[in-house]
CSV table of C-alpha atoms and ligand atoms in Angstrom, one decimal:
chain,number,residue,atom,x,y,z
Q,151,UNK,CA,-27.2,3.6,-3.6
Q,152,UNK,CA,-28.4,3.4,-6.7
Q,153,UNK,CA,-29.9,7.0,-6.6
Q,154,UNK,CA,-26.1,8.4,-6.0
Q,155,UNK,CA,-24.8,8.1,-9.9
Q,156,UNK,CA,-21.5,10.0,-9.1
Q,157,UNK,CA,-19.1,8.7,-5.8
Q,158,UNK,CA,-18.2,12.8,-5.7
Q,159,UNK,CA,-21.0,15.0,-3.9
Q,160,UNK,CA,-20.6,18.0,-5.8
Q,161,UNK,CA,-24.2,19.4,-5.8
Q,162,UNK,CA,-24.2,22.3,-3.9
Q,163,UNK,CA,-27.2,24.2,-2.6
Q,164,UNK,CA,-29.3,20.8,-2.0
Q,165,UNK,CA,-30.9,20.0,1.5
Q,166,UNK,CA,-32.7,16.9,2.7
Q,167,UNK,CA,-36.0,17.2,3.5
Q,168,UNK,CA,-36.9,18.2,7.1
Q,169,UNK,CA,-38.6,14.6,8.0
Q,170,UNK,CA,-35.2,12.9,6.6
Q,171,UNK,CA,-32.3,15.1,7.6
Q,172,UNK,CA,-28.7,14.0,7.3
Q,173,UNK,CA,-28.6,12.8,11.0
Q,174,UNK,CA,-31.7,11.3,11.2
Q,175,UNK,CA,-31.0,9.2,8.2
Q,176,UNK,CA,-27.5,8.5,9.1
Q,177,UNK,CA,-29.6,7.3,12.9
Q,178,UNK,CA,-31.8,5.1,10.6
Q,179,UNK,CA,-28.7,3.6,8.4
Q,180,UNK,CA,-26.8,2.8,11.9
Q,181,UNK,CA,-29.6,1.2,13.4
Q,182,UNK,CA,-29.8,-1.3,10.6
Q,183,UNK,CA,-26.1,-1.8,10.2
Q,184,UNK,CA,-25.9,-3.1,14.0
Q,185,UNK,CA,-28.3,-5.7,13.9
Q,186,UNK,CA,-26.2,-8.6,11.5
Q,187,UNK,CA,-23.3,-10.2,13.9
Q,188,UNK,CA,-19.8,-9.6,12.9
Q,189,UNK,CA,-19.9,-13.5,11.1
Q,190,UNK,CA,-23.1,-12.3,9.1
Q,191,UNK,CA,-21.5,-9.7,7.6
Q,192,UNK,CA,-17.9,-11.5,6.8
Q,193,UNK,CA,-20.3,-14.5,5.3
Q,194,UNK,CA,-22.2,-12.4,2.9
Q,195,UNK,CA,-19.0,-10.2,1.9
Q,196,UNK,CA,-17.4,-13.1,1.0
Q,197,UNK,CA,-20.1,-14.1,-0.8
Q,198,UNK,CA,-20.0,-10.7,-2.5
Q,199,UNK,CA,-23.6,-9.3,-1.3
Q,200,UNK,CA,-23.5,-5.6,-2.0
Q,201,UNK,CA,-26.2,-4.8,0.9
Q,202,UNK,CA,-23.6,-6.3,3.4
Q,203,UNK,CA,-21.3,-4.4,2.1
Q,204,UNK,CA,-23.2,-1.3,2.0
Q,205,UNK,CA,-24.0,-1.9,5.4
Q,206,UNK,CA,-20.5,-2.8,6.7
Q,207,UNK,CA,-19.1,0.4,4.7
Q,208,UNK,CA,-21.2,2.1,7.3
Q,209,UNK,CA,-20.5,1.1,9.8
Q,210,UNK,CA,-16.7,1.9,9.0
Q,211,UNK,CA,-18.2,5.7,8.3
Q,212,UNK,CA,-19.8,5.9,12.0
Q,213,UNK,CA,-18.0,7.8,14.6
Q,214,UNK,CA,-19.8,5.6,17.0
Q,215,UNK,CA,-16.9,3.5,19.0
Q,216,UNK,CA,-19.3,0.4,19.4
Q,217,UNK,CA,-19.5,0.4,15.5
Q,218,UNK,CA,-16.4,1.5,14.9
Q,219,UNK,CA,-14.9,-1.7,17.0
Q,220,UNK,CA,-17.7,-3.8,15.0
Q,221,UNK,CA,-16.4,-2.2,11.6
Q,222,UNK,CA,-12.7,-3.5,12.7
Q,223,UNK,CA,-13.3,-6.7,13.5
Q,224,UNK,CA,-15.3,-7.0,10.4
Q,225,UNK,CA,-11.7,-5.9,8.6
Q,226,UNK,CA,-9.7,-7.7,10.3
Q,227,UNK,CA,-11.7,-10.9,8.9
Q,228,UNK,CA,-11.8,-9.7,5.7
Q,229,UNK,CA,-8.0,-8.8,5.3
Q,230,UNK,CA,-7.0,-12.3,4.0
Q,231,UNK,CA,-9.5,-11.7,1.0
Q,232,UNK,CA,-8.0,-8.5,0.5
Q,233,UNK,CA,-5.3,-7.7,-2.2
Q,234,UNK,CA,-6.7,-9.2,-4.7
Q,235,UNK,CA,-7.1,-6.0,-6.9
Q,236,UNK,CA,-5.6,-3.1,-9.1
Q,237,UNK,CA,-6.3,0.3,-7.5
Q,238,UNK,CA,-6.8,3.3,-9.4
Q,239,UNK,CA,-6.6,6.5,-8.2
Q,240,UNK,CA,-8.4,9.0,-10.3
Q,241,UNK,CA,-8.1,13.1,-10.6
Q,242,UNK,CA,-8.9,16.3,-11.9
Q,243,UNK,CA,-10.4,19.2,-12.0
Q,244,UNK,CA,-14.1,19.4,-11.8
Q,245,UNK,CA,-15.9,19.8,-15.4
Q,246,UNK,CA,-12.8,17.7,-16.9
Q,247,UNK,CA,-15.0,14.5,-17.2
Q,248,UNK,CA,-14.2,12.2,-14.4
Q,249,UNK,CA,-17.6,10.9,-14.0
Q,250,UNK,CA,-18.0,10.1,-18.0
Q,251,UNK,CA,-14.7,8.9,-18.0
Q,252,UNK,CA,-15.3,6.6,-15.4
Q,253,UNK,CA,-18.1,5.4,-16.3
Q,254,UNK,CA,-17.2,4.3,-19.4
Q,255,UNK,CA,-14.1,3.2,-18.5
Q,256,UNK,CA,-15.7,0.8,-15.6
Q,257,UNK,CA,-18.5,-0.6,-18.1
Q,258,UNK,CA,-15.3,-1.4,-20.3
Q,259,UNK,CA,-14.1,-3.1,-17.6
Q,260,UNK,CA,-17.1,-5.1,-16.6
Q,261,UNK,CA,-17.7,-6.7,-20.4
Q,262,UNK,CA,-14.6,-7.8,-19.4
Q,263,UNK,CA,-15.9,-9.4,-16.5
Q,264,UNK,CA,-14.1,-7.5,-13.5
Q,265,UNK,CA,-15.5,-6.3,-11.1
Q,266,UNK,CA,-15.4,-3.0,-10.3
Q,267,UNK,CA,-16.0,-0.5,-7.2
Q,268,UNK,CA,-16.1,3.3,-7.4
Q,269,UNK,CA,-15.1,5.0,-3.9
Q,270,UNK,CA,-14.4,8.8,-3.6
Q,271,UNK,CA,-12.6,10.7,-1.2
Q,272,UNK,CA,-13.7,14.4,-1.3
Q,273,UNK,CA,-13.4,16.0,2.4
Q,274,UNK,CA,-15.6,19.2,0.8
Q,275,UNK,CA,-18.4,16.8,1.0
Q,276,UNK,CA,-18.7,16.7,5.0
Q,277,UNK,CA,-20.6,20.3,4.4
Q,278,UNK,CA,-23.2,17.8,2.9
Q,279,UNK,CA,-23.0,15.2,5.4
Q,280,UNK,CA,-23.1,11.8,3.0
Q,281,UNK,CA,-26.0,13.6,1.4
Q,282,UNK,CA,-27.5,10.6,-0.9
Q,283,UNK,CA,-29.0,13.3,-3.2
Q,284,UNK,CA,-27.3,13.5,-6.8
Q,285,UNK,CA,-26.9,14.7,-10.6
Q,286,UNK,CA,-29.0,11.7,-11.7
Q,287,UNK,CA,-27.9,12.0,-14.9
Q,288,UNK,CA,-23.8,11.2,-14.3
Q,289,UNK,CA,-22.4,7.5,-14.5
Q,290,UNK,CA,-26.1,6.2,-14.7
Q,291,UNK,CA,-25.1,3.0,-16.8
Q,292,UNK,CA,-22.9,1.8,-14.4
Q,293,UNK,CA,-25.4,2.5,-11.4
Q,294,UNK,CA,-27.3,0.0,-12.8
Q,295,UNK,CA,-24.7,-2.7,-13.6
Q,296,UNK,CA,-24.8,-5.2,-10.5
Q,297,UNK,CA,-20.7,-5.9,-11.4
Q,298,UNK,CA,-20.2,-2.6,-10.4
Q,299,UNK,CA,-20.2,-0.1,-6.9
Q,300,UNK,CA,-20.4,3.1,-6.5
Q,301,UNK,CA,-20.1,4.6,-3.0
Q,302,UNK,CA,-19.8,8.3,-2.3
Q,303,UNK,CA,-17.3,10.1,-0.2
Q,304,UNK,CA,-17.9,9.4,3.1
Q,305,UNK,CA,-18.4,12.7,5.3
Q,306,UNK,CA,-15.7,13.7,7.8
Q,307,UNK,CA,-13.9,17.0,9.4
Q,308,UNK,CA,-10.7,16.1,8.5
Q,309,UNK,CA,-9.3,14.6,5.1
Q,310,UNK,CA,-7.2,12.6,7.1
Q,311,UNK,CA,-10.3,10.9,8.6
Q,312,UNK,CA,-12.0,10.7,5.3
Q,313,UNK,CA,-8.9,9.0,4.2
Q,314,UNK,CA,-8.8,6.2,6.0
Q,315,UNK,CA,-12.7,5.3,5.9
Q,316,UNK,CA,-11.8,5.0,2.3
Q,317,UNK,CA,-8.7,3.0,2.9
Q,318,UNK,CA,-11.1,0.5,5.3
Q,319,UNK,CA,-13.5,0.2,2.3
Q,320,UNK,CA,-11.1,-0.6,-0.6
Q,321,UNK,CA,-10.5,-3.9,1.8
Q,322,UNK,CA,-14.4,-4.6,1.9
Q,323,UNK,CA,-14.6,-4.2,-1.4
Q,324,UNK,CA,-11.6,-6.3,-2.3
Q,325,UNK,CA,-13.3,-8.9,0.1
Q,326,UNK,CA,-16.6,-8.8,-1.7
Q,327,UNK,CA,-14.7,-9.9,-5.1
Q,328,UNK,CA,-14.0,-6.4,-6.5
Q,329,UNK,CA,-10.9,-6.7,-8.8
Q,330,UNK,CA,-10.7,-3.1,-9.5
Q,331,UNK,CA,-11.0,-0.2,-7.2
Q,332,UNK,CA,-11.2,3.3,-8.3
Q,333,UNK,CA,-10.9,6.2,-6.3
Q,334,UNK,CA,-12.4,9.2,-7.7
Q,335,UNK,CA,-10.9,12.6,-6.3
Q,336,UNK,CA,-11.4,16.6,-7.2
Q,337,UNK,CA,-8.3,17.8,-8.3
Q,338,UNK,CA,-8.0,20.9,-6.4
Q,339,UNK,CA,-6.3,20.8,-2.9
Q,340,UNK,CA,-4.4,18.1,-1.1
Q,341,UNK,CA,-6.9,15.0,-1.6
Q,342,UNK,CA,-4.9,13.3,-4.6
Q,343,UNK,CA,-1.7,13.3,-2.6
Q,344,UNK,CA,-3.7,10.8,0.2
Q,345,UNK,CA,-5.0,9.2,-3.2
Q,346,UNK,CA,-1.9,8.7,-4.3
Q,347,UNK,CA,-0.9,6.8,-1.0
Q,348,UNK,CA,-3.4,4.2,-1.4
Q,349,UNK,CA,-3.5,3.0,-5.4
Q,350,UNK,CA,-1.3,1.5,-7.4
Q,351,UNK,CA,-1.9,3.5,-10.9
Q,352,UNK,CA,-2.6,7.3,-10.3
Q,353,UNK,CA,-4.2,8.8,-13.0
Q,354,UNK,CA,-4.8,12.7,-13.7
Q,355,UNK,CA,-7.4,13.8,-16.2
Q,356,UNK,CA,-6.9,17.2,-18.3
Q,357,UNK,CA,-8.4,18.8,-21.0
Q,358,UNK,CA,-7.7,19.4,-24.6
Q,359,UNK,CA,-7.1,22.6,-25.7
Q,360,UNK,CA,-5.5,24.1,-22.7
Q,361,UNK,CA,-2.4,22.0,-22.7
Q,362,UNK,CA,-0.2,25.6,-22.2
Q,363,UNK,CA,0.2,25.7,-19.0
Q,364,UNK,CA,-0.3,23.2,-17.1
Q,365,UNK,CA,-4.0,24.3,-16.7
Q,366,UNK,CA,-3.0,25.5,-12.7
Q,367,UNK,CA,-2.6,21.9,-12.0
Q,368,UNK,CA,0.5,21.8,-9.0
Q,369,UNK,CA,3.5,20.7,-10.3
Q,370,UNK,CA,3.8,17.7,-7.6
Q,371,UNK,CA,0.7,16.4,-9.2
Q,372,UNK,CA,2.0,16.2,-12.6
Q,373,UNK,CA,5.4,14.2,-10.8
Q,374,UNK,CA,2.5,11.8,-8.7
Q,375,UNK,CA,1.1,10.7,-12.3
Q,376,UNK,CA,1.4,7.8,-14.0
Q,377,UNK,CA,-0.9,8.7,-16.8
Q,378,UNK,CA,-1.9,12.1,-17.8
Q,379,UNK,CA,-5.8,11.6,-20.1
Q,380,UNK,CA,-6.4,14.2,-22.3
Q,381,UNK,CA,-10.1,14.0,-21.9
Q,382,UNK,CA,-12.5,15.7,-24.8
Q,383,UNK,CA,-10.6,14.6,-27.4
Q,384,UNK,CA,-13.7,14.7,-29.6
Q,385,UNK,CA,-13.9,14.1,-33.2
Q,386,UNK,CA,-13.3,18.0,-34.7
Q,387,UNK,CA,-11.1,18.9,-31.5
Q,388,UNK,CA,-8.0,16.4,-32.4
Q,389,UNK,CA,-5.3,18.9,-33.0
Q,390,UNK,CA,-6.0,20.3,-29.4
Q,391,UNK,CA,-5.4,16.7,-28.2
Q,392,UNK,CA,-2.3,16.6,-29.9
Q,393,UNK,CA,-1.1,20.0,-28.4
Q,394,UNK,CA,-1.9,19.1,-25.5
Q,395,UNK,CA,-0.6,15.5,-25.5
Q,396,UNK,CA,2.6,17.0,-26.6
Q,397,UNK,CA,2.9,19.5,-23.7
Q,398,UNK,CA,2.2,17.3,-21.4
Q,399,UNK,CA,4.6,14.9,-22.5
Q,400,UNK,CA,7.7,17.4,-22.3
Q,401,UNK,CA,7.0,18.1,-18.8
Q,402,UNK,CA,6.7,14.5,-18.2
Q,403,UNK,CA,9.9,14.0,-19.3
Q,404,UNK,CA,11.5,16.6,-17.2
Q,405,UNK,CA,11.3,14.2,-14.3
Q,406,UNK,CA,13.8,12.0,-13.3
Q,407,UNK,CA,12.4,8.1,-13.8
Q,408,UNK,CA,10.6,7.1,-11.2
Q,409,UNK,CA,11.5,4.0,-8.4
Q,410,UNK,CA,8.8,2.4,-10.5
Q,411,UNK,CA,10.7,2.5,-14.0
Q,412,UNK,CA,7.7,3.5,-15.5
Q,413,UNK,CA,7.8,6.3,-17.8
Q,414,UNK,CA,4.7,8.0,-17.4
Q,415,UNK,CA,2.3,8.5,-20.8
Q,416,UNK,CA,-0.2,10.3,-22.0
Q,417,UNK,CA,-3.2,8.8,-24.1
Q,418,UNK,CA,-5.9,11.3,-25.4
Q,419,UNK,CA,-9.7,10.2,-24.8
Q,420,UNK,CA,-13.2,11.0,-25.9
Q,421,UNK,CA,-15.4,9.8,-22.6
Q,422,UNK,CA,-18.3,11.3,-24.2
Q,423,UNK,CA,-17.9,9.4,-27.9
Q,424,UNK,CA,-15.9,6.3,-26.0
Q,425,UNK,CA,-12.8,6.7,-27.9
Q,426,UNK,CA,-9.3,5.8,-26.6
Q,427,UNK,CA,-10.7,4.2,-23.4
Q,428,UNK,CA,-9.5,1.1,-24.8
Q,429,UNK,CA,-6.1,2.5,-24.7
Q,430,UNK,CA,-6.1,3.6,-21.0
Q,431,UNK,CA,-7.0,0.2,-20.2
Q,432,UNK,CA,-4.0,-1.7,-22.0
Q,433,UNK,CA,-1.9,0.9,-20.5
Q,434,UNK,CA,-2.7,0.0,-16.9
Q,435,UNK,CA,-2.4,-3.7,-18.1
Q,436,UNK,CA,1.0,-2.9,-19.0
Q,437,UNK,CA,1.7,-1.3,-16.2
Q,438,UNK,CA,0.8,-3.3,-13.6
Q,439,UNK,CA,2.7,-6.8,-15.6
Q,440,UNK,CA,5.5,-4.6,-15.2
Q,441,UNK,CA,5.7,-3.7,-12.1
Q,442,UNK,CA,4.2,-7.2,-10.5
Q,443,UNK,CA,7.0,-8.8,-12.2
Q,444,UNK,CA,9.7,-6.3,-11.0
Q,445,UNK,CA,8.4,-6.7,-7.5
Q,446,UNK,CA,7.6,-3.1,-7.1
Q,447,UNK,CA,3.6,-3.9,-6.8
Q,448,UNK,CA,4.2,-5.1,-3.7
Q,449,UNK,CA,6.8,-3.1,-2.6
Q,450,UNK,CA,5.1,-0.4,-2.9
Q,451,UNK,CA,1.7,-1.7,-1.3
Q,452,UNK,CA,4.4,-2.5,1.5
Q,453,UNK,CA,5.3,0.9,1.8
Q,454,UNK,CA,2.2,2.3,1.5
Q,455,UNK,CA,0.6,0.0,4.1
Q,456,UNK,CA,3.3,1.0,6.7
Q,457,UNK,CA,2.5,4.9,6.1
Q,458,UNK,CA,-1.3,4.1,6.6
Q,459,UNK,CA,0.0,2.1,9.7
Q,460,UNK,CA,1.7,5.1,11.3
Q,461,UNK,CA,-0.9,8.0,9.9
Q,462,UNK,CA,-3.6,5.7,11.7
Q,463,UNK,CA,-1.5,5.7,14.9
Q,464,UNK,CA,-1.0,9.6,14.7
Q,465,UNK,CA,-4.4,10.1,14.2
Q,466,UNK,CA,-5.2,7.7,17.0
Q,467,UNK,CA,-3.2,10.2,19.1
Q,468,UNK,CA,-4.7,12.8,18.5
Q,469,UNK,CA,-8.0,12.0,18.5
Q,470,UNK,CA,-7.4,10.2,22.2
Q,471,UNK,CA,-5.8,13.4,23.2
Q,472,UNK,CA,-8.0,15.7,21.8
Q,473,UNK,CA,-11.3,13.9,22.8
Q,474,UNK,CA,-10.2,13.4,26.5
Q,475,UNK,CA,-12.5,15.6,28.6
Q,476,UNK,CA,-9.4,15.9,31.1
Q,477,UNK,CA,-7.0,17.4,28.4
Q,478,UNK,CA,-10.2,19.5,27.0
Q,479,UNK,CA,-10.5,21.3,30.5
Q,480,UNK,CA,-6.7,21.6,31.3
Q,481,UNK,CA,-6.5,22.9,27.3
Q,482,UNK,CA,-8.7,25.7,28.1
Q,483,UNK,CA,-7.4,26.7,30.9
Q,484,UNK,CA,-3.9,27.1,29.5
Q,485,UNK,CA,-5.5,29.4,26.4
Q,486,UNK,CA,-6.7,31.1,29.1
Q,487,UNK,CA,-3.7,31.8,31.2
Q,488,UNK,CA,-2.2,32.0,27.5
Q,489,UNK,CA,-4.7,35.3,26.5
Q,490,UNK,CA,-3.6,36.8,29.9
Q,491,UNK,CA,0.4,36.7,29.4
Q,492,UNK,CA,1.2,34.1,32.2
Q,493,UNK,CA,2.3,31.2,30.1
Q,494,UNK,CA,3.8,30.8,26.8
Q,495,UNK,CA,2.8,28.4,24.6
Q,496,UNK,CA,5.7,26.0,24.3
Q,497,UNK,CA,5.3,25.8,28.2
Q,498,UNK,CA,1.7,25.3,28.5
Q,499,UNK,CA,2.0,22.3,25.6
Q,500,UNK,CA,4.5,20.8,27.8
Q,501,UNK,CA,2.1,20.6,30.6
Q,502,UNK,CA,-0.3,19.3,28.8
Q,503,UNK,CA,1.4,16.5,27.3
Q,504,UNK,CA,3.0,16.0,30.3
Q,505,UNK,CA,-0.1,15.5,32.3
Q,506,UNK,CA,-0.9,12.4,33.9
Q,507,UNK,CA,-4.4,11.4,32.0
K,1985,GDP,P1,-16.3,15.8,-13.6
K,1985,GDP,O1,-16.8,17.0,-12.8
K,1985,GDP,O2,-14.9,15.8,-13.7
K,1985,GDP,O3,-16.9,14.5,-13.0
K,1985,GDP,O4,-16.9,15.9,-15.0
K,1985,GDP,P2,-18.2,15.2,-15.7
K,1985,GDP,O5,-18.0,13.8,-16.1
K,1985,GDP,O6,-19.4,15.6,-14.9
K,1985,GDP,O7,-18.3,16.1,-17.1
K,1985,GDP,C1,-18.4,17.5,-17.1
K,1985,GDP,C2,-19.1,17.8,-18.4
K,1985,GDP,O8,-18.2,17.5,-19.5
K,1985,GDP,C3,-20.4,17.1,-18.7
K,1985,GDP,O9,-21.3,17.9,-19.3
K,1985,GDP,C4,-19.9,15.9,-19.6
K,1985,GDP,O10,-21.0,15.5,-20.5
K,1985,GDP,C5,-18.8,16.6,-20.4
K,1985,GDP,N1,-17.8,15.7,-20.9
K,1985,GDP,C6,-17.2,14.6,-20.3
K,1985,GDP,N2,-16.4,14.0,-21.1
K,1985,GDP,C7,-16.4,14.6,-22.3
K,1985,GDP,C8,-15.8,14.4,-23.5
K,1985,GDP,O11,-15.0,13.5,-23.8
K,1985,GDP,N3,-16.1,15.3,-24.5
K,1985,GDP,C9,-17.0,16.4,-24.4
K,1985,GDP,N4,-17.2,17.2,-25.4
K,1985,GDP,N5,-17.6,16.5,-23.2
K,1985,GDP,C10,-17.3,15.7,-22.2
């Protein structure tokens, strides 16, 4: 863990040695995580032991169904200690500064005394299979800091997967005593709309000195912030900031208000000189008295936790459907009869679904 400075995999072009390749070394991490009982684990999570939780985290990562049911009933026991947290979703571009920003950001908040976990949810990262191998040189003070955790994204096919192994360990972590969850994300494809779904504060990073445009940012990510950080606001590059923080606030306010009633800001920071990080903080302060004393906190935790209720079920489908060697053989028979003309597609989905499994 403490090897893995940043929760986003983004070194490309690094393998694992031969002796220790991904699988065997995911093999070796299973092995141990199976040993502890179900009560071991809830025990030492409670008492905020950051092996357990390591360990329990994968165990929610395996695709193995005997951990996978070990992994839920470890959950399950942990939900009543979950909650207790503000969630903070994270994005940008890479290059913008997330890791510096983060990490001065979270040691902020640990002088403070919080507590405060780092997960990731970046679906390019399956190509490296949970490789442990990093930049060493990015969020190495908080690495250290034994009030904080940083996990990396875990690996997966499908974002949607990745998703909800994230969504399983912000209730670990909450468990284990960790007030404040962030959840790092690239800003580049759909990843911070599922980000979005499971934080209470969503926050996108951009850089000073290219506030025209929008700096190919999607429009629907601009509306999904709450905050927009101008990041390398440096001592010399101020005027940028102020550009920048200026553009960003005119398209801000070209959104109706949202259910929230929050009017969305926009601070300017330094990460690399730690200036205005103070600021972000009092802002999400604000924000979340606000909206815990309007109700919407919870409301929206309510709402989110009843999409996550019927995205798991859909998956669940799917991945029953999918994975049933039955529907696999009948599947490729109907492509096959489909390549020769003799069905049509809406007919042979039909059968399918209509078989009797
Ligand atoms: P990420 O890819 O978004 O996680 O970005 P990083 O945190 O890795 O930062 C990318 C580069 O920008 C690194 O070289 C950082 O040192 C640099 N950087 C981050 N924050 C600032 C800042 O506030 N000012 C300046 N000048 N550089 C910064």
């Amino acid at each position: 863990m403490a090897k893995n400075p940043s929760a986003l995999h983004e070194i490309p072009g690094v393998s694992q040695p031969k002796t220790m390749n991904s699988l065997s070394a995911a093999k070796i991490k299973q092995f141990r995580a199976t040993k502890n009982s179900v009560d071991e684990f809830v025990e030492n999570i409670f008492k905020g032991n950051i092996p357990f939780l390591s360990k329990a985290i994968t165990l929610v990562e395996s695709t193995h169904p005997k951990h996978q049911e070990k992994a839920n009933e470890i959950i399950e026991r942990c939900l009543p200690l979950a909650n207790n947290s503000v969630r903070i979703g994270i994005t940008g571009v890479p290059g913008v500064g997330k890791s510096t920003f983060i990490e001065v950001f979270g040691k902020q908040l640990t002088s403070q005394g919080k507590k405060v976990a780092v997960l990731a949810v970046d679906p390019s990262s399956s190509v490296n299979k949970g490789s442990i191998l990093g930049d060493k040189t990015r969020m190495e003070q908080l690495v250290t800091d034994k009030n904080a955790f940083i996990r990396p994204s875990p690996a997966g096919t499908s974002l949607g997967g990745v998703a909800q192994k994230t969504r399983e360990s912000i209730i670990l972590c909450e468990a284990a005593g960790f007030d404040t969850i962030i959840i790092e994300t690239v800003g580049v494809g759909q990843s911070e709309t599922v980000v979005h779904s499971m934080v209470d504060f969503f926050l996108l990073l951009q850089l000073a000195g290219a506030g025209d445009e929008l700096q190919g940012i999607k429009r629907g990510i601009i509306e999904m912030a709450d905050a927009i950080v101008i990041n390398k606001a440096d001592k010399g590059n101020e005027r940028n900031a102020k550009i920048a923080q200026a553009a960003f606030d005119r398209a801000l306010h070209l959104y109706p208000l949202k259910d929230s009633k929050w009017q969305p800001k926009v601070l300017t920071t330094s990460a690399i000189e730690n200036s205005g990080i103070t600021q972000v903080d009092a802002m999400i302060q604000e924000y979340i008295l606000m909206v815990k004393s309007s109700g919407f906190f919870q409301q929206k935790r309510n709402e989110q936790n009843k999409f996550w209720l019927l995205s798991t079920i859909e998956q669940q489908l799917k991945d029953s459907f999918y994975q049933n060697p039955k529907v696999q053989k009948a599947l490729s028979e109907e492509i096959h009869q489909l390549e020769n003309g003799k069905t049509s597609p809406f007919l042979a989905a039909k059968r399918l679904l209509g078989r009797e499994l």
